[in-house]
Amino acid sequence: MTRRVEAVDWSVYLVTDSRCGEGRPLLQVVEAALRGGIGVVQYREKQAATRTMVREAEALRELCEAYGASFFVNDRIDVALAVDAHGVHLGQDDMPVPMARRLLGPERIIGVTVHNAEEIRRAQAQGADVLSIAPVFATSTKPDHQTPLGIQGLRKLAGLCERPVVAIAGITLENAADVIRAGVDGVCVVSAVMAAPDPETAARELRRRVEEARAARMG
């Protein structure tokens, strides 16, 4: 399953975390978020066995296909290939982009998390398709993150990006518009949707605020 990077809707990008679902089934939460307008789902699961990951990822990919959303797998290139995902997202400690590209081929999308100007330069030189700037704010879903950039730090790094760029960490309904005004194409969220009492409403409101902020920035 391939998709041109230009065709991806980066506005609201959901990263899954089974710990945030308040005991609800993962597929139930994600489908509600898709109804609310999520454009990208990234399956992130650190603890499950590979067989479980393949089963969940395949079900999520089918959901995304039904809603016209893009589907990525975090870190695991083998799982991404097994379930025919649109692409993968890699951290700085994961497989280097050139190696991932050889395995994935030219058609699948490769995203990379970046924290500073040097990582942006390297990711772009190596052919990453999309960059995820992190961390914007402090977040409990990844307590070992680097020092938060804040809005000013985010704006500086976003200005260096020549690829589609999203921002992650600590993004909420309250600060999503500020993040978009800093110059990124979309917001990545975890608990703002996964832990919300009503994930569909949370996703819809996030999307509304993102679109309004983007329109104001463009206009």
Tab-separated table of N, CA, C and O in Angstrom, residues 6-57:
chain	number	residue	atom	x	y	z
A	6	GLU	N	2.811	13.842	-0.739
A	6	GLU	CA	1.978	15.031	-0.975
A	6	GLU	C	0.500	14.751	-0.715
A	6	GLU	O	-0.289	15.674	-0.515
A	7	ALA	N	0.121	13.481	-0.738
A	7	ALA	CA	-1.286	13.121	-0.560
A	7	ALA	C	-1.658	12.892	0.907
A	7	ALA	O	-2.823	12.683	1.225
A	8	VAL	N	-0.678	12.940	1.792
A	8	VAL	CA	-0.939	12.682	3.206
A	8	VAL	C	-1.504	13.935	3.869
A	8	VAL	O	-1.022	15.047	3.648
A	9	ASP	N	-2.525	13.745	4.682
A	9	ASP	CA	-3.108	14.836	5.467
A	9	ASP	C	-2.423	14.844	6.836
A	9	ASP	O	-2.738	14.034	7.702
A	10	TRP	N	-1.496	15.762	7.024
A	10	TRP	CA	-0.685	15.792	8.248
A	10	TRP	C	-1.362	16.543	9.390
A	10	TRP	O	-0.815	16.580	10.505
A	11	SER	N	-2.527	17.115	9.171
A	11	SER	CA	-3.125	18.063	10.129
A	11	SER	C	-3.137	17.558	11.564
A	11	SER	O	-2.637	18.223	12.481
A	12	VAL	N	-3.746	16.403	11.775
A	12	VAL	CA	-3.771	15.797	13.113
A	12	VAL	C	-3.303	14.351	12.967
A	12	VAL	O	-3.930	13.547	12.283
A	13	TYR	N	-2.205	14.039	13.610
A	13	TYR	CA	-1.453	12.808	13.437
A	13	TYR	C	-1.507	12.090	14.785
A	13	TYR	O	-0.975	12.584	15.778
A	14	LEU	N	-2.131	10.933	14.822
A	14	LEU	CA	-2.322	10.201	16.072
A	14	LEU	C	-1.264	9.120	16.235
A	14	LEU	O	-1.113	8.260	15.367
A	15	VAL	N	-0.548	9.161	17.349
A	15	VAL	CA	0.380	8.099	17.719
A	15	VAL	C	-0.291	7.261	18.805
A	15	VAL	O	-0.696	7.789	19.838
A	16	THR	N	-0.426	5.969	18.558
A	16	THR	CA	-1.160	5.130	19.507
A	16	THR	C	-0.308	4.810	20.733
A	16	THR	O	0.920	4.765	20.665
A	17	ASP	N	-0.990	4.585	21.838
A	17	ASP	CA	-0.354	4.144	23.071
A	17	ASP	C	-1.412	3.393	23.858
A	17	ASP	O	-2.360	4.007	24.371
A	18	SER	N	-1.259	2.085	23.937
A	18	SER	CA	-2.282	1.259	24.587
A	18	SER	C	-2.430	1.594	26.064
A	18	SER	O	-3.468	1.320	26.664
A	19	ARG	N	-1.426	2.238	26.654
A	19	ARG	CA	-1.514	2.598	28.073
A	19	ARG	C	-2.458	3.771	28.312
A	19	ARG	O	-2.877	4.021	29.447
A	20	CYS	N	-2.785	4.503	27.257
A	20	CYS	CA	-3.594	5.724	27.407
A	20	CYS	C	-5.079	5.503	27.133
A	20	CYS	O	-5.855	6.452	27.204
A	21	GLY	N	-5.458	4.308	26.797
A	21	GLY	CA	-6.821	4.090	26.334
A	21	GLY	C	-7.868	3.931	27.408
A	21	GLY	O	-9.029	3.613	27.103
A	22	GLU	N	-7.492	4.113	28.665
A	22	GLU	CA	-8.441	3.992	29.777
A	22	GLU	C	-9.135	2.630	29.760
A	22	GLU	O	-10.309	2.506	30.123
A	23	GLY	N	-8.398	1.592	29.349
A	23	GLY	CA	-8.950	0.237	29.331
A	23	GLY	C	-9.804	-0.097	28.128
A	23	GLY	O	-10.283	-1.223	27.996
A	24	ARG	N	-10.015	0.871	27.230
A	24	ARG	CA	-10.839	0.625	26.045
A	24	ARG	C	-10.023	-0.082	24.972
A	24	ARG	O	-8.809	0.110	24.878
A	25	PRO	N	-10.668	-0.887	24.124
A	25	PRO	CA	-9.942	-1.554	23.043
A	25	PRO	C	-9.283	-0.540	22.116
A	25	PRO	O	-9.876	0.487	21.775
A	26	LEU	N	-8.048	-0.835	21.723
A	26	LEU	CA	-7.287	0.080	20.875
A	26	LEU	C	-8.045	0.417	19.593
A	26	LEU	O	-8.124	1.590	19.197
A	27	LEU	N	-8.589	-0.578	18.937
A	27	LEU	CA	-9.283	-0.331	17.667
A	27	LEU	C	-10.492	0.574	17.854
A	27	LEU	O	-10.797	1.399	16.988
A	28	GLN	N	-11.165	0.433	18.968
A	28	GLN	CA	-12.339	1.271	19.247
A	28	GLN	C	-11.935	2.738	19.372
A	28	GLN	O	-12.598	3.631	18.802
A	29	VAL	N	-10.853	2.990	20.099
A	29	VAL	CA	-10.389	4.368	20.285
A	29	VAL	C	-9.924	4.962	18.958
A	29	VAL	O	-10.254	6.105	18.614
A	30	VAL	N	-9.149	4.184	18.208
A	30	VAL	CA	-8.616	4.698	16.944
A	30	VAL	C	-9.729	4.948	15.940
A	30	VAL	O	-9.720	5.961	15.227
A	31	GLU	N	-10.703	4.057	15.871
A	31	GLU	CA	-11.793	4.292	14.916
A	31	GLU	C	-12.575	5.553	15.280
A	31	GLU	O	-12.965	6.334	14.401
A	32	ALA	N	-12.791	5.770	16.561
A	32	ALA	CA	-13.469	7.001	16.973
A	32	ALA	C	-12.651	8.221	16.543
A	32	ALA	O	-13.202	9.205	16.035
A	33	ALA	N	-11.337	8.153	16.718
A	33	ALA	CA	-10.468	9.268	16.312
A	33	ALA	C	-10.523	9.481	14.804
A	33	ALA	O	-10.540	10.617	14.328
A	34	LEU	N	-10.567	8.403	14.051
A	34	LEU	CA	-10.668	8.517	12.589
A	34	LEU	C	-11.984	9.173	12.184
A	34	LEU	O	-12.020	9.995	11.262
A	35	ARG	N	-13.045	8.850	12.870
A	35	ARG	CA	-14.334	9.515	12.590
A	35	ARG	C	-14.223	11.017	12.843
A	35	ARG	O	-14.895	11.819	12.192
A	36	GLY	N	-13.373	11.389	13.803
A	36	GLY	CA	-13.194	12.801	14.131
A	36	GLY	C	-12.271	13.543	13.189
A	36	GLY	O	-12.099	14.755	13.332
A	37	GLY	N	-11.646	12.832	12.252
A	37	GLY	CA	-10.846	13.531	11.245
A	37	GLY	C	-9.343	13.362	11.330
A	37	GLY	O	-8.601	14.141	10.730
A	38	ILE	N	-8.863	12.356	12.058
A	38	ILE	CA	-7.431	12.082	12.100
A	38	ILE	C	-6.947	11.743	10.689
A	38	ILE	O	-7.560	10.951	9.976
A	39	GLY	N	-5.814	12.320	10.284
A	39	GLY	CA	-5.297	12.065	8.935
A	39	GLY	C	-4.225	11.001	8.872
A	39	GLY	O	-4.010	10.381	7.822
A	40	VAL	N	-3.514	10.787	9.986
A	40	VAL	CA	-2.441	9.793	10.056
A	40	VAL	C	-2.560	9.043	11.374
A	40	VAL	O	-2.786	9.651	12.424
A	41	VAL	N	-2.400	7.725	11.310
A	41	VAL	CA	-2.283	6.905	12.516
A	41	VAL	C	-0.916	6.237	12.490
A	41	VAL	O	-0.540	5.605	11.500
A	42	GLN	N	-0.165	6.405	13.573
A	42	GLN	CA	1.132	5.730	13.734
A	42	GLN	C	1.000	4.728	14.869
A	42	GLN	O	0.730	5.095	16.013
A	43	TYR	N	1.177	3.469	14.527
A	43	TYR	CA	1.072	2.395	15.518
A	43	TYR	C	2.375	2.288	16.294
A	43	TYR	O	3.406	1.941	15.743
A	44	ARG	N	2.314	2.622	17.580
A	44	ARG	CA	3.488	2.533	18.443
A	44	ARG	C	3.192	1.576	19.580
A	44	ARG	O	2.312	1.823	20.404
A	45	GLU	N	3.903	0.480	19.617
A	45	GLU	CA	3.712	-0.538	20.648
A	45	GLU	C	5.078	-1.108	21.006
A	45	GLU	O	5.737	-1.739	20.180
A	46	LYS	N	5.514	-0.871	22.228
A	46	LYS	CA	6.856	-1.259	22.646
A	46	LYS	C	6.904	-2.620	23.341
A	46	LYS	O	7.966	-3.245	23.399
A	47	GLN	N	5.786	-3.082	23.877
A	47	GLN	CA	5.823	-4.240	24.760
A	47	GLN	C	5.308	-5.526	24.129
A	47	GLN	O	5.686	-6.613	24.563
A	48	ALA	N	4.450	-5.442	23.140
A	48	ALA	CA	3.761	-6.631	22.638
A	48	ALA	C	4.683	-7.543	21.842
A	48	ALA	O	5.691	-7.112	21.275
A	49	ALA	N	4.316	-8.811	21.778
A	49	ALA	CA	5.013	-9.770	20.936
A	49	ALA	C	4.783	-9.408	19.472
A	49	ALA	O	3.773	-8.792	19.126
A	50	THR	N	5.702	-9.824	18.616
A	50	THR	CA	5.600	-9.489	17.196
A	50	THR	C	4.295	-9.991	16.595
A	50	THR	O	3.651	-9.292	15.804
A	51	ARG	N	3.882	-11.192	16.958
A	51	ARG	CA	2.628	-11.726	16.406
A	51	ARG	C	1.448	-10.826	16.763
A	51	ARG	O	0.582	-10.541	15.924
A	52	THR	N	1.418	-10.350	17.995
A	52	THR	CA	0.344	-9.445	18.421
A	52	THR	C	0.428	-8.129	17.661
A	52	THR	O	-0.589	-7.578	17.219
A	53	MET	N	1.638	-7.616	17.497
A	53	MET	CA	1.816	-6.364	16.770
A	53	MET	C	1.323	-6.483	15.336
A	53	MET	O	0.645	-5.582	14.827
A	54	VAL	N	1.647	-7.584	14.687
A	54	VAL	CA	1.207	-7.768	13.306
A	54	VAL	C	-0.311	-7.811	13.235
A	54	VAL	O	-0.926	-7.194	12.343
A	55	ARG	N	-0.930	-8.492	14.166
A	55	ARG	CA	-2.395	-8.584	14.170
A	55	ARG	C	-3.031	-7.213	14.381
A	55	ARG	O	-3.955	-6.824	13.656
A	56	GLU	N	-2.529	-6.473	15.367
A	56	GLU	CA	-3.100	-5.149	15.638
A	56	GLU	C	-2.821	-4.187	14.491
A	56	GLU	O	-3.700	-3.420	14.083
A	57	ALA	N	-1.593	-4.224	13.982
A	57	ALA	CA	-1.228	-3.303	12.906
A	57	ALA	C	-2.052	-3.567	11.647
A	57	ALA	O	-2.461	-2.624	10.953
